[in-house]
Short mmCIF file of C-alpha atoms and ligand atoms in Angstrom, two decimals:
data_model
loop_
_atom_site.label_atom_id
_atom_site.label_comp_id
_atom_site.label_asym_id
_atom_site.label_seq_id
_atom_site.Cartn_x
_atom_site.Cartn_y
_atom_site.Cartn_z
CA UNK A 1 -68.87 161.47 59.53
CA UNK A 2 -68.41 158.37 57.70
CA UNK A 3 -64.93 156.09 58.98
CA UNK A 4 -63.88 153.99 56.75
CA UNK A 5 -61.08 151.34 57.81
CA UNK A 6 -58.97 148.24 57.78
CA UNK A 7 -60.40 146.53 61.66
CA UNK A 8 -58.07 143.76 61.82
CA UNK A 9 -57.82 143.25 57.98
CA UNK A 10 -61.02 143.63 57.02
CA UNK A 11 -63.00 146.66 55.97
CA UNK A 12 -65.34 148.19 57.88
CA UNK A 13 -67.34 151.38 57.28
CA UNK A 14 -69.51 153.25 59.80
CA UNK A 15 -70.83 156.47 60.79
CA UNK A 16 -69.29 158.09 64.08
CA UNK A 17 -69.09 161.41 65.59
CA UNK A 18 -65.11 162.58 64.31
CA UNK A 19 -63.90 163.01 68.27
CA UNK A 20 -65.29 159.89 69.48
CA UNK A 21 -62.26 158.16 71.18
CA UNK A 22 -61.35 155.10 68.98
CA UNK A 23 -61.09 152.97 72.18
CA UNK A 24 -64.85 153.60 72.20
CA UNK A 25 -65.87 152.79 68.65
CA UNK A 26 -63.61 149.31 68.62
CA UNK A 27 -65.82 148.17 71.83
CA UNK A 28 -68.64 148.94 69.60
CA UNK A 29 -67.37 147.17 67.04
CA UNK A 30 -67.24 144.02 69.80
CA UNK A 31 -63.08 144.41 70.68
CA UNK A 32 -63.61 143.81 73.89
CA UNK A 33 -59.89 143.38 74.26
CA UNK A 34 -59.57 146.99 74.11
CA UNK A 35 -60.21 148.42 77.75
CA UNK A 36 -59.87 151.72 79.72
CA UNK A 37 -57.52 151.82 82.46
CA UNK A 38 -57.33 155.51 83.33
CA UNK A 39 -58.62 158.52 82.46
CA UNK A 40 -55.38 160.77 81.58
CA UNK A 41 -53.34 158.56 79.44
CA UNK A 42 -51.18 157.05 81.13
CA UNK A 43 -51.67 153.63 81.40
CA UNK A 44 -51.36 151.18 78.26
CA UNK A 45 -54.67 149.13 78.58
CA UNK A 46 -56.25 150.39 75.77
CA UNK A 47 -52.77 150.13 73.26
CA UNK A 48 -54.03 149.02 69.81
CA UNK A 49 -51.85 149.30 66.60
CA UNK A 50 -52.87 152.15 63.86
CA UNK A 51 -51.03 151.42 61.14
CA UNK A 52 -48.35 149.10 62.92
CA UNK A 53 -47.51 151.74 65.30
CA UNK A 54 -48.40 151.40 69.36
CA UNK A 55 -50.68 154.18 70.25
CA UNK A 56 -53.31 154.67 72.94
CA UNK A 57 -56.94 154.39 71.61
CA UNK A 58 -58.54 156.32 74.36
CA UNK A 59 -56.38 159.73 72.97
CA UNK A 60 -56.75 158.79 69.14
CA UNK A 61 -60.17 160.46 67.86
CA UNK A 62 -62.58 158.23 65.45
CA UNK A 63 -61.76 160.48 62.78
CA UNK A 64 -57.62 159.41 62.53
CA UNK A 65 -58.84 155.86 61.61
CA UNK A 66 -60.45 156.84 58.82
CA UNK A 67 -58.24 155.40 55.95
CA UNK A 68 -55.65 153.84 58.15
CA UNK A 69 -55.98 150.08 59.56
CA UNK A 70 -56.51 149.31 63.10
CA UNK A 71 -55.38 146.03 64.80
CA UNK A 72 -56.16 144.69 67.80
CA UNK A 73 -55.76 141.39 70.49
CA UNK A 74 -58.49 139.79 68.37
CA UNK A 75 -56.83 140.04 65.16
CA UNK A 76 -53.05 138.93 66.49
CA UNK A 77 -54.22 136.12 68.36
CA UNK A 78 -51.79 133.95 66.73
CA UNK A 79 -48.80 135.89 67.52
CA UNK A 80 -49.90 136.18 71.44
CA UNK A 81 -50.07 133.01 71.81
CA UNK A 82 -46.25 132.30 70.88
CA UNK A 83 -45.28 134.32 73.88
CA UNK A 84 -48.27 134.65 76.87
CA UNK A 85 -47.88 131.07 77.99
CA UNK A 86 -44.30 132.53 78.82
CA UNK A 87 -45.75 135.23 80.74
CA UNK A 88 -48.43 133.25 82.70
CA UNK A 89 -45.57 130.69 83.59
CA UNK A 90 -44.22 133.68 85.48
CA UNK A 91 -47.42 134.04 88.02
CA UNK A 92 -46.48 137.44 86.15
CA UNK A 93 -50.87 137.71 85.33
CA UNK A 94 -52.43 137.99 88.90
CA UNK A 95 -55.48 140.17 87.79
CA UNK A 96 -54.93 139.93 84.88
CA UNK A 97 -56.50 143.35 83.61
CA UNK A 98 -53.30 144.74 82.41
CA UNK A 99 -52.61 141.82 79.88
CA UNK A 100 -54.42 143.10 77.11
CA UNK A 101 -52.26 146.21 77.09
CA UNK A 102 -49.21 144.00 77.82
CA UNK A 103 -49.40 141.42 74.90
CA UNK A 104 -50.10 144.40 72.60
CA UNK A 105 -47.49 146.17 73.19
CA UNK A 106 -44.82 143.62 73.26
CA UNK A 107 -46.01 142.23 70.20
CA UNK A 108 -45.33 146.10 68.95
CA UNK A 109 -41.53 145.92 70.55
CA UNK A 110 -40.93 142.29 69.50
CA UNK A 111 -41.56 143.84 65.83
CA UNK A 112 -39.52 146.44 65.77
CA UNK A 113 -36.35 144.72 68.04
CA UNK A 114 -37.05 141.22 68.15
CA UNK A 115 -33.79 140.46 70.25
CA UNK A 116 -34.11 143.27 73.37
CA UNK A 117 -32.06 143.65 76.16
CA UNK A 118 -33.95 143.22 79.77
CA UNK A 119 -33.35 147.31 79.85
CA UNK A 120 -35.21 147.40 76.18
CA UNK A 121 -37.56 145.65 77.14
CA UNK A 122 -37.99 147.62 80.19
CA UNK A 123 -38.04 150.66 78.59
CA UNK A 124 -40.57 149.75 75.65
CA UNK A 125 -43.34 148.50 78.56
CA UNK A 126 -42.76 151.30 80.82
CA UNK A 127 -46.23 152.68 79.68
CA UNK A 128 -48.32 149.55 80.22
CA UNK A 129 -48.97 149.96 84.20
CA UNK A 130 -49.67 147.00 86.19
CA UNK A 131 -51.31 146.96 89.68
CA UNK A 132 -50.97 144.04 90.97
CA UNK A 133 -47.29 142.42 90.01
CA UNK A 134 -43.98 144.22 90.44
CA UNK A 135 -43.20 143.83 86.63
CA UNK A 136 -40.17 141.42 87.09
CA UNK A 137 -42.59 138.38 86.15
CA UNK A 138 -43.39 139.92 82.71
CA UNK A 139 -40.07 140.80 81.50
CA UNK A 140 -38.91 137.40 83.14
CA UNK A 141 -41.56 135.77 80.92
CA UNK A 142 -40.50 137.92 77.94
CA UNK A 143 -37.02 136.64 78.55
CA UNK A 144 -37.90 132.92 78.61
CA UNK A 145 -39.96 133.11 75.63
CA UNK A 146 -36.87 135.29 73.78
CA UNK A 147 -34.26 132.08 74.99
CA UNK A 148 -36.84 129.70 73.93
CA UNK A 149 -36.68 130.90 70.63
CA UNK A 150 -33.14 130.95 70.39
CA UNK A 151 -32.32 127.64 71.72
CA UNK A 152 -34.50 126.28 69.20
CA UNK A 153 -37.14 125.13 71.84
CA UNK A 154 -39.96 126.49 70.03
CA UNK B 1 -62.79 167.57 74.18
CA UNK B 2 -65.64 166.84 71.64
CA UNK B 3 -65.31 168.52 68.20
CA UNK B 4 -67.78 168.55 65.27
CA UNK B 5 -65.78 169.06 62.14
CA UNK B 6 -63.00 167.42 61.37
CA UNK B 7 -60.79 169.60 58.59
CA UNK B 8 -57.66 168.43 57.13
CA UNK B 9 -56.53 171.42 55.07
CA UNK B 10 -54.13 170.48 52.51
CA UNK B 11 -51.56 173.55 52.52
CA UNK B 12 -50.19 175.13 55.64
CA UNK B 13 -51.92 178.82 54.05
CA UNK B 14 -55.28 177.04 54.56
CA UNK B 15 -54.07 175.75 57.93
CA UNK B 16 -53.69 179.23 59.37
CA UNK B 17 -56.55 180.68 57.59
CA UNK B 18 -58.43 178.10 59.32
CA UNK B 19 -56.82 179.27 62.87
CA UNK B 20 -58.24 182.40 62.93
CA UNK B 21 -61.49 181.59 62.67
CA UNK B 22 -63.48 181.34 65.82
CA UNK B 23 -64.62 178.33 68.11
CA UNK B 24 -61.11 176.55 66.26
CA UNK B 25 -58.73 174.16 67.47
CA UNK B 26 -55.69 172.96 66.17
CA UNK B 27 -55.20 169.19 66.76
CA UNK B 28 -51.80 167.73 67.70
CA UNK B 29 -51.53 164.20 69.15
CA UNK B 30 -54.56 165.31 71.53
CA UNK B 31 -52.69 163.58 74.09
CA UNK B 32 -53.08 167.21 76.58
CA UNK B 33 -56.32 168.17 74.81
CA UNK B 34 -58.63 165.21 75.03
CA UNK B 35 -58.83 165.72 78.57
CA UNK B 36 -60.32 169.49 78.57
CA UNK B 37 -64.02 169.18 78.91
CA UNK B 38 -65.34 171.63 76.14
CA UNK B 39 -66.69 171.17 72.95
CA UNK B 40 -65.95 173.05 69.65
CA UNK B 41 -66.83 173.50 66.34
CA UNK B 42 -63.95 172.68 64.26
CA UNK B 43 -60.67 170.51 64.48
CA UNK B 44 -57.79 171.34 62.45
CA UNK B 45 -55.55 167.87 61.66
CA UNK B 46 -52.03 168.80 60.28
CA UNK B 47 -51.36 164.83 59.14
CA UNK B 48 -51.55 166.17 55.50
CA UNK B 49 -49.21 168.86 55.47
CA UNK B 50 -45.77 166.92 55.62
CA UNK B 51 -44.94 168.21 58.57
CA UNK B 52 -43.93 165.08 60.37
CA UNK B 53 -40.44 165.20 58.55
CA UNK B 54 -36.78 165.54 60.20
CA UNK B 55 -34.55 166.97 57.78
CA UNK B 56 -31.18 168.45 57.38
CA UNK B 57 -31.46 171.63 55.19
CA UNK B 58 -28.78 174.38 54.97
CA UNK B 59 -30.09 176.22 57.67
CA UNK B 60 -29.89 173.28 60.11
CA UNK B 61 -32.26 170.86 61.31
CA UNK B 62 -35.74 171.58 60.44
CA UNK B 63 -37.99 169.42 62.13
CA UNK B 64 -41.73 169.56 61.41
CA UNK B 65 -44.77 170.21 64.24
CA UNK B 66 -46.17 166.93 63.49
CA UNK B 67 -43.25 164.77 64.43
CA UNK B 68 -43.94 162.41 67.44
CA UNK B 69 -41.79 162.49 70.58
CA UNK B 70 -41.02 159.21 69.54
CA UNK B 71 -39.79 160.05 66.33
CA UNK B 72 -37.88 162.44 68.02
CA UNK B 73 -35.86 160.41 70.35
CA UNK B 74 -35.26 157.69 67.41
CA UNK B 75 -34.21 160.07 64.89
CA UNK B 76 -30.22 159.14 63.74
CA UNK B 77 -30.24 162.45 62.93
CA UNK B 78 -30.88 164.38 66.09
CA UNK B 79 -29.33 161.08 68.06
CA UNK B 80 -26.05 162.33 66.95
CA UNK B 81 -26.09 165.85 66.66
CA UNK B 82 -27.34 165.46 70.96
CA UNK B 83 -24.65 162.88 71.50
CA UNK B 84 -27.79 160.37 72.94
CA UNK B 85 -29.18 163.39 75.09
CA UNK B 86 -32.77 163.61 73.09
CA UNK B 87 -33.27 159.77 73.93
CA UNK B 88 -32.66 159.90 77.71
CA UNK B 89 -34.29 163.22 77.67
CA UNK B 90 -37.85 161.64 76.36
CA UNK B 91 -38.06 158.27 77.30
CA UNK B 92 -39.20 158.39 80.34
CA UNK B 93 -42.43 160.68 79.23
CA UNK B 94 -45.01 158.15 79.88
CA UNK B 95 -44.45 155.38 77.54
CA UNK B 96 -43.70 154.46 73.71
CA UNK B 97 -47.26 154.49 72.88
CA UNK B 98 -47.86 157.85 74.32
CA UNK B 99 -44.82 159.01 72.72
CA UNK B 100 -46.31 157.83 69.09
CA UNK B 101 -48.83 160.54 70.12
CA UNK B 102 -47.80 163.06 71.50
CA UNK B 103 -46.22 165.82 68.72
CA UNK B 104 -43.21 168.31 68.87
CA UNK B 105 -45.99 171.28 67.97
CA UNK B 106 -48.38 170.18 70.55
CA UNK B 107 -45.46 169.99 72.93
CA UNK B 108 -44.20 173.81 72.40
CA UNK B 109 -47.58 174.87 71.86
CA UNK B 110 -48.19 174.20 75.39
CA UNK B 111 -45.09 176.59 76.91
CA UNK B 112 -45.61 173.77 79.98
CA UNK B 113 -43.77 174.63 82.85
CA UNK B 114 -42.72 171.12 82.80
CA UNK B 115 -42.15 169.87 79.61
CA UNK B 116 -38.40 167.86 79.13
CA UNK B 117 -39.52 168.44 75.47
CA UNK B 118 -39.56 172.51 76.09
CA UNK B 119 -36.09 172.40 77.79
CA UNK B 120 -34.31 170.14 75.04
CA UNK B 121 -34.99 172.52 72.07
CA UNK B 122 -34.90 175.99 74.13
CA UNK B 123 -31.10 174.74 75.75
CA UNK B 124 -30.27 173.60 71.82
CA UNK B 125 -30.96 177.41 71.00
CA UNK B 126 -33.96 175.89 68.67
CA UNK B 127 -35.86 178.93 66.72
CA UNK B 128 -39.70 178.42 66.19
CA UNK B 129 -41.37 178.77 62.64
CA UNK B 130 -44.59 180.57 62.85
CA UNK B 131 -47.12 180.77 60.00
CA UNK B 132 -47.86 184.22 60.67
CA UNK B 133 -45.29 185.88 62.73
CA UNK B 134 -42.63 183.93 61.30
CA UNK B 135 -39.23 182.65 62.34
CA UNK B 136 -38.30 183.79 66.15
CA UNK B 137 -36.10 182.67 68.96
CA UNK B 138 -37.95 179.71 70.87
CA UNK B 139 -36.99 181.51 73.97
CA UNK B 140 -38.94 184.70 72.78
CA UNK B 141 -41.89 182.25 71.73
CA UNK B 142 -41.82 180.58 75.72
CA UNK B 143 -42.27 184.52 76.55
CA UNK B 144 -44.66 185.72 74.76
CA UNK B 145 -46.43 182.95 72.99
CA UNK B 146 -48.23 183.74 69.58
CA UNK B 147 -52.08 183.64 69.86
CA UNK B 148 -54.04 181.94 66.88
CA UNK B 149 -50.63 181.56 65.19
CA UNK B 150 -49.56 178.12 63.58
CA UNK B 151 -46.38 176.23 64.42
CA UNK B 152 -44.93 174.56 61.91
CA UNK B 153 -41.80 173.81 62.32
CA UNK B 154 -38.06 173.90 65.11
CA UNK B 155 -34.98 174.77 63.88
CA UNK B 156 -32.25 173.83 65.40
CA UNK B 157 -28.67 175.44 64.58
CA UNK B 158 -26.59 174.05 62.14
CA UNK B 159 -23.23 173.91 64.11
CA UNK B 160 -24.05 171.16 66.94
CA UNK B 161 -23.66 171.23 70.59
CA UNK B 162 -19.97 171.14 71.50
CA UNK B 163 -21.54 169.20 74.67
CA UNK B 164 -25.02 168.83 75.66
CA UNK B 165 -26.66 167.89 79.35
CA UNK B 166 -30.15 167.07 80.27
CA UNK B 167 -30.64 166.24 83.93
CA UNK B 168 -34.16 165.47 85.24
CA UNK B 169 -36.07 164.26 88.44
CA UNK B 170 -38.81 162.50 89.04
CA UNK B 171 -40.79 160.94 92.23
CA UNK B 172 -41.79 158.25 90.25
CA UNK B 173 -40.68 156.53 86.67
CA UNK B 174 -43.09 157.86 84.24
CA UNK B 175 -44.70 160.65 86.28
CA UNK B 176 -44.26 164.47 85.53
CA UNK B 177 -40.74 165.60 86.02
CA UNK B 178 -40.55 167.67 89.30
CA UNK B 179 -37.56 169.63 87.52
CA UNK B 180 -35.88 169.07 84.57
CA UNK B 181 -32.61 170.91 83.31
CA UNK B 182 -30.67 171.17 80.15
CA UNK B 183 -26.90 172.59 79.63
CA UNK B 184 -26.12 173.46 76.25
CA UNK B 185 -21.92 174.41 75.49
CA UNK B 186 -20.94 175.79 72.02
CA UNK B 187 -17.81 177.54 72.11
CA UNK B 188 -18.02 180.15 75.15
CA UNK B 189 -21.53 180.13 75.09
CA UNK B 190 -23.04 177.78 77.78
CA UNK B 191 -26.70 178.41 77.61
CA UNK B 192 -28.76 176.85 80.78
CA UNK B 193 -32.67 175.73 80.44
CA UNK B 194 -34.22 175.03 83.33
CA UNK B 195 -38.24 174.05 83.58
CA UNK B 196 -39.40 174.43 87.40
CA UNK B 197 -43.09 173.19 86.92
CA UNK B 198 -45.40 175.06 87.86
CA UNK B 199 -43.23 178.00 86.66
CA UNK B 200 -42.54 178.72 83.24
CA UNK B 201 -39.49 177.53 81.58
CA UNK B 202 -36.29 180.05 82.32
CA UNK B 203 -32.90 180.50 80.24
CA UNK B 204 -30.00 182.07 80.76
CA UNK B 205 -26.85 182.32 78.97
CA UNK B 206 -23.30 182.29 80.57
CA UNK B 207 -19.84 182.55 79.13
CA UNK B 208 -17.73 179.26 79.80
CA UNK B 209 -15.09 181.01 81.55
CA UNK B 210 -17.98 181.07 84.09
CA UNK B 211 -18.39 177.90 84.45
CA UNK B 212 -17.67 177.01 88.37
CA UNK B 213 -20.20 179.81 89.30
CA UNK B 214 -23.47 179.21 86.88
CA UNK B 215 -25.37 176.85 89.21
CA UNK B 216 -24.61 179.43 91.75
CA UNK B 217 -25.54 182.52 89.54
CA UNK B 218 -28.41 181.04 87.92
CA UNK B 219 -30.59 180.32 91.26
CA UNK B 220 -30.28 184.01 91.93
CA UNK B 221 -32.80 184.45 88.89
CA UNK B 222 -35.20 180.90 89.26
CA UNK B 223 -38.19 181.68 90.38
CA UNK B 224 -39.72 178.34 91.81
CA UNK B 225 -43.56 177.65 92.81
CA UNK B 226 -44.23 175.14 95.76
CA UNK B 227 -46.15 172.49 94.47
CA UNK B 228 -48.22 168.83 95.05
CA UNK B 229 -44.95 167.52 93.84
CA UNK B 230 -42.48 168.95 95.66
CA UNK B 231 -41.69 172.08 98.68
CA UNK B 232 -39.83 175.09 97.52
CA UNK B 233 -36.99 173.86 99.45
CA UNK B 234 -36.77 170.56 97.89
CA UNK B 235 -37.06 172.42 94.09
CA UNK B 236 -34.21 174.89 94.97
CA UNK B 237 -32.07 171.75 95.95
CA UNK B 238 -32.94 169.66 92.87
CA UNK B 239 -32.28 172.71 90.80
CA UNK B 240 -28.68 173.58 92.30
CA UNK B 241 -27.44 169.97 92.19
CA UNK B 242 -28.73 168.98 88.62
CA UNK B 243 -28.03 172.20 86.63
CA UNK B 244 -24.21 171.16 88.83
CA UNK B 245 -24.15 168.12 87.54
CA UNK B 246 -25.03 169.82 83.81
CA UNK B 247 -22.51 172.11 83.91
CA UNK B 248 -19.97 169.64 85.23
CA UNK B 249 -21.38 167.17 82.01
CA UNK B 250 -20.43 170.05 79.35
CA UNK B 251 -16.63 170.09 80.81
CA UNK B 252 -17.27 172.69 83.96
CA UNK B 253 -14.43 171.58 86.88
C1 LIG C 1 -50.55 162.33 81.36
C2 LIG C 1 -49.51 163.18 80.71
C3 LIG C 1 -48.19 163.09 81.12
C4 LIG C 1 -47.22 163.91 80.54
N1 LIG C 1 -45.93 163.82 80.96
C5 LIG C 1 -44.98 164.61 80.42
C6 LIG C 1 -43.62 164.55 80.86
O1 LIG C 1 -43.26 163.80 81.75
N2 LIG C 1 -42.72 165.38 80.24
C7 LIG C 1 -43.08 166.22 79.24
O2 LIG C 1 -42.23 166.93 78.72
N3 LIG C 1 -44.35 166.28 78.80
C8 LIG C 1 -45.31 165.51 79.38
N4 LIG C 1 -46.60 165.61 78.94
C9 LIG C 1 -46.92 166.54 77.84
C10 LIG C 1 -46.83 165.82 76.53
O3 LIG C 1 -45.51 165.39 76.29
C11 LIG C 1 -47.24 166.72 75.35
O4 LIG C 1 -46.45 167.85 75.39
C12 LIG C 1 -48.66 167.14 75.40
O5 LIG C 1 -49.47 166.00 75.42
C13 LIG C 1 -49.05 168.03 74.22
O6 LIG C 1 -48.73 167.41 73.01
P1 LIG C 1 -49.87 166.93 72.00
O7 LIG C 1 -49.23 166.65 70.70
O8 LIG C 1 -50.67 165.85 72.62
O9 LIG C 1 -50.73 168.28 71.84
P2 LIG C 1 -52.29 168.55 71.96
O10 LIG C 1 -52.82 168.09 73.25
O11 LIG C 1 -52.97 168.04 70.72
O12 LIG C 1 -52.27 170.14 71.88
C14 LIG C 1 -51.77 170.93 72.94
C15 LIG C 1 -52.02 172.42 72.58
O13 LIG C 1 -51.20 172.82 71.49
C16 LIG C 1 -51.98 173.31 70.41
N5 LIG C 1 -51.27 172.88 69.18
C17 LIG C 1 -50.83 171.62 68.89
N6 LIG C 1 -50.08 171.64 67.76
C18 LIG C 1 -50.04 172.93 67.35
C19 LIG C 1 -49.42 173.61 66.24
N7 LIG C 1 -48.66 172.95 65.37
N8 LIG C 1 -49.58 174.94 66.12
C20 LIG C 1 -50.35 175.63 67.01
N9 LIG C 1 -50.96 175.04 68.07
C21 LIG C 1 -50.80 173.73 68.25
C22 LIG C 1 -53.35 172.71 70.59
O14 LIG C 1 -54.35 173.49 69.98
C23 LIG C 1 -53.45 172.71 72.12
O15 LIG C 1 -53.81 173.96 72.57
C24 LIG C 1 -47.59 164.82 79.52
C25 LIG C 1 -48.92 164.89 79.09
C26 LIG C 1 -49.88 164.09 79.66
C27 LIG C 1 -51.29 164.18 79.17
S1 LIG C 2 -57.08 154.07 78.91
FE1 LIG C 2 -55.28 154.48 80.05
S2 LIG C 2 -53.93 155.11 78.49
FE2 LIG C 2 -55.75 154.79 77.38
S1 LIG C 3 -52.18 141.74 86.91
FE1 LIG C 3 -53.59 143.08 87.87
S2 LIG C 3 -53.15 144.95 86.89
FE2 LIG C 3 -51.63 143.71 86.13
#
C-alpha cells in the first residue's frame, strides 16, 4: 500500500507491505538510530515517537504511520544534546547500544513531566533495558541535567 | 504476523461484519500478535471507530477496546474511582512505550492466565460489550470466550469500590507476573480475582462477614499449574499470602 507520512517533519511517501514493522521501514528510510534489541517487545531500543507518543517501532505495523508523523533520534538531535552529555558524565553509556532507546524516551518523559522525581523517572525508563550498567548512572545523569537546569547552569 | 489488507472500517456494524469473514484478524496494539508466525489475509484496525474513549455515562464507566494500558492507568477518571489501584496495577507491564500499545480489547481478548489487566476489571465486577452477543458479565466472557465476536467496550459499575486491592509478584521488575490478585469490597460483597498463569483467571465472591477465612476458603477452589516461573508450592504460597494481604487492604482483621 502506499504510506504516506510526516518522517521527522518532512513528508515522505512510499510503497510498503501494510504489516511491515515500522522499525524496519525507518532503517530503510536511513534512521539508523532506530535498532532492534529483542525479539518480543520488551526492550526500548527501537522507541520512536508516533505522533508525540513513545511507542515501540518493532510492534507498530507500516500501515499505522500512514497519516500520522514519525520522529526519531535524527530529527531531535537538538533536544538530546541538552541532556546526553549529562548521561555520559555518568560512565552511565558503557556499550552504548541502549542509548538510542534511552535519549528517546526521556526526551518523551521530559515532555510530558519535565520536573520528575528519581521514582518518575524510574518508572518512565523501566522499559528501556540496559545490559551493561546497573541504571543508577542514567537516572543520576538525568538528575544532574534536571538541577542544572534549575540552578540556572544551563 | 504478516497481513495483506489493511481495513479500517468506519462503523463498529462493518467491524463485525468484517470478523466473520474467514482468514480475519482483528488488530489491537499487536503487541501479543506480531509475534505469531502466520500470515493472513486481512487486518481489521479499530483506530476509527472512537473507541479509545473513557467516559462516564449513566450506566457507569464505559471504556472503549481501543484504549491503551497507558491511558488506562493515567485516566483521572478511573484513578479515583480505584483509589490509585489501576496505576500500581499496570505499571510495571513492561514499560510506558509498551503500554502506549498495548489496548484494553487486545488485553481481554486474550483471557491470559496472567494478565494484571484481566484481574483489575474482572475483581471491579467490569461487564464486557460484545458486538454480537452483547453485554455479559466479564467473568462469563473469561469462561466461555465469544468466537469471531467484537469487543468493544468494559463497563465498569457505577457505584465504586468501597475498597479495592491489587497484589502482584514478580521474579523480576518488568517480567510476567508469576501471580497477580485483586480484592474488590462493595458493601458485603468482597469479590476475589486471582490470575495463576498458566491457569485461567478464577473469581469468587464472599460475603464480608467472611472476611478472616477467604484466603483460606478460596485456595480450596485455585487450581494452580507448575510452571518455568515458579513450583506449585511456591504459587500456592504467593497466592495465600497476597490474596491475605488483599483482604486485609479492603478492611479484613
Ligand atoms: C512481552 C510481553 C509482556 C507482557 N507482560 C504482561 C504483564 O506483565 N502483565 C499483563 O497483564 N500483560 C502482559 N502482556 C500482555 C499485554 O499486556 C497485552 O495484553 C497483550 O499484548 C495483548 O494486547 P494487544 O492490544 O497488544 O492485543 P493484540 O496482540 O493486538 O491482540 C491479542 C488478541 O486479541 C484479539 N483482539 C484485540 N482486540 C480485539 C477486540 N476489540 N475484539 C476482538 N478481538 C480483539 C486479536 O485478534 C488477538 O487475537 C505482555 C505481552 C507481551 C508481548
Ligand atoms: S526491538 Fe525490543 S522492544 Fe522493539
Ligand atoms: S550500555 Fe550496553 S546495553 Fe546499555
Amino acid at each position: 500500500m502506499e504510506i504516506k507520512f510526516l518522517l521527522n517533519k518532512k513528508p515522505v511517501s512510499l510503497e510498503a507491505e501494510p504489516s511491515m514493522p515500522l522499525i524496519d521501514l525507518l532503517r530503510s528510510l536511513g534512521m539508523k538510530s532506530v535498532k532492534c534489541g529483542c525479539e518480543n517487545t520488551v526492550c526500548g531500543l527501537c522507541t520512536v515517537l508516533l505522533d508525540e507518543v513513545p511507542v515501540l517501532s518493532c510492534s507498530v505495523p507500516a500501515a499505522r504511520a500512514d497519516g500520522h508523523s514519525v520522529m526519531t533520534l535524527e530529527g531531535l538531535k537538538a533536544e538530546a544534546e541538552e541532556f546526553v552529555g549529562f548521561i555520559a558524565d555518568q560512565g552511565a553509556d558503557q556499550c552504548g547500544f541502549c542509548n538510542p532507546g534511552y535519549v528517546m524516551n526521556t526526551i518523551a518523559l521530559l515532555r510530558e513531566n519535565p520536573d520528575p522525581t528519581d521514582e518518575e523517572i524510574r518508572e518512565y525508563l523501566a522499559g528501556n533495558l540496559c545490559r551493561c550498567s546497573g541504571y543508577e548512572g542514567q537516572v543520576r545523569g538525568i538528575r544532574n541535567y534536571l538541577n542544572a537546569k534549575k540552578e540556572g547552569r544551563l | 504476523m504478516k497481513f495483506r489488507n489493511f481495513i479500517q472500517p468506519r462503523t463498529i456494524a462493518e467491524a463485525y461484519e468484517l470478523a466473520q469473514k474467514p482468514d480475519t484478524v482483528i488488530l489491537g496494539g499487536m503487541m501479543w500478535m506480531r509475534m505469531q508466525k502466520r500470515t493472513v489475509e486481512n487486518a481489521v484496525d479499530l483506530s476509527l471507530l472512537g473507541l479509545d474513549k473513557i467516559e462516564e455515562t449513566g450506566e457507569g464507566i464505559r471504556i472503549g477496546a481501543y484504549v491503551s494500558l497507558r491511558q488506562l492507568e493515567t485516566s483521572p477518571l478511573l484513578l479515583e474511582y480505584t483509589e490509585g489501584a489501576i496505576k500500581t496495577a499496570l505499571c510495571p507491564i513492561v514499560g510506558v512505550q509498551f503500554r502506549n500499545g498495548a489496548t484494553l480489547g487486545g488485553s481481554i481478548w486474550g483471557r491470559f492466565g496472567f494478565s494484571d489487566v484481566e484481574t483489575v476489571f474482572t475483581a471491579l465486577g467490569a461487564d464486557v460489550v460484545l458486538a454480537g452477543k452483547g453485554q455479559v458479565p466479564m467473568v462469563e466472557f473469561i469462561k466461555n470466550g465469544a468466537p469471531k465476536d467484537l469487543l468493544t467496550h468494559i463497563i465498569l459499575p457505577k457505584k465504586a469500590p468501597d475498597a479495592f486491592a491489587v497484589n502482584a509478584h514478580r521474579n523480576s521488575a518488568t517480567d510476567f507476573p508469576v501471580i497477580t490478585t485483586a480484592v474488590c469490597r462493595r458493601g458485603d460483597n468482597v469479590r476475589v480475582t486471582v490470575s495463576p498463569a498458566p491457569a485461567r483467571g478464577y473469581t469468587e465472591d464472599f460475603s464480608a462477614t467472611d472476611m478472616p477465612e477467604i484466603a483460606g476458603n478460596i485456595m480450596k477452589n485455585l487450581k494452580f499449574l507448575a510452571s518455568a516461573s515458579a513450583s506449585l508450592e511456591y504459587k500456592e504460597h504467593l497466592a495465600r499470602v497476597l490474596i491475605g494481604r488483599g483482604v486485609k487492604a479492603v478492611g479484613g482483621q
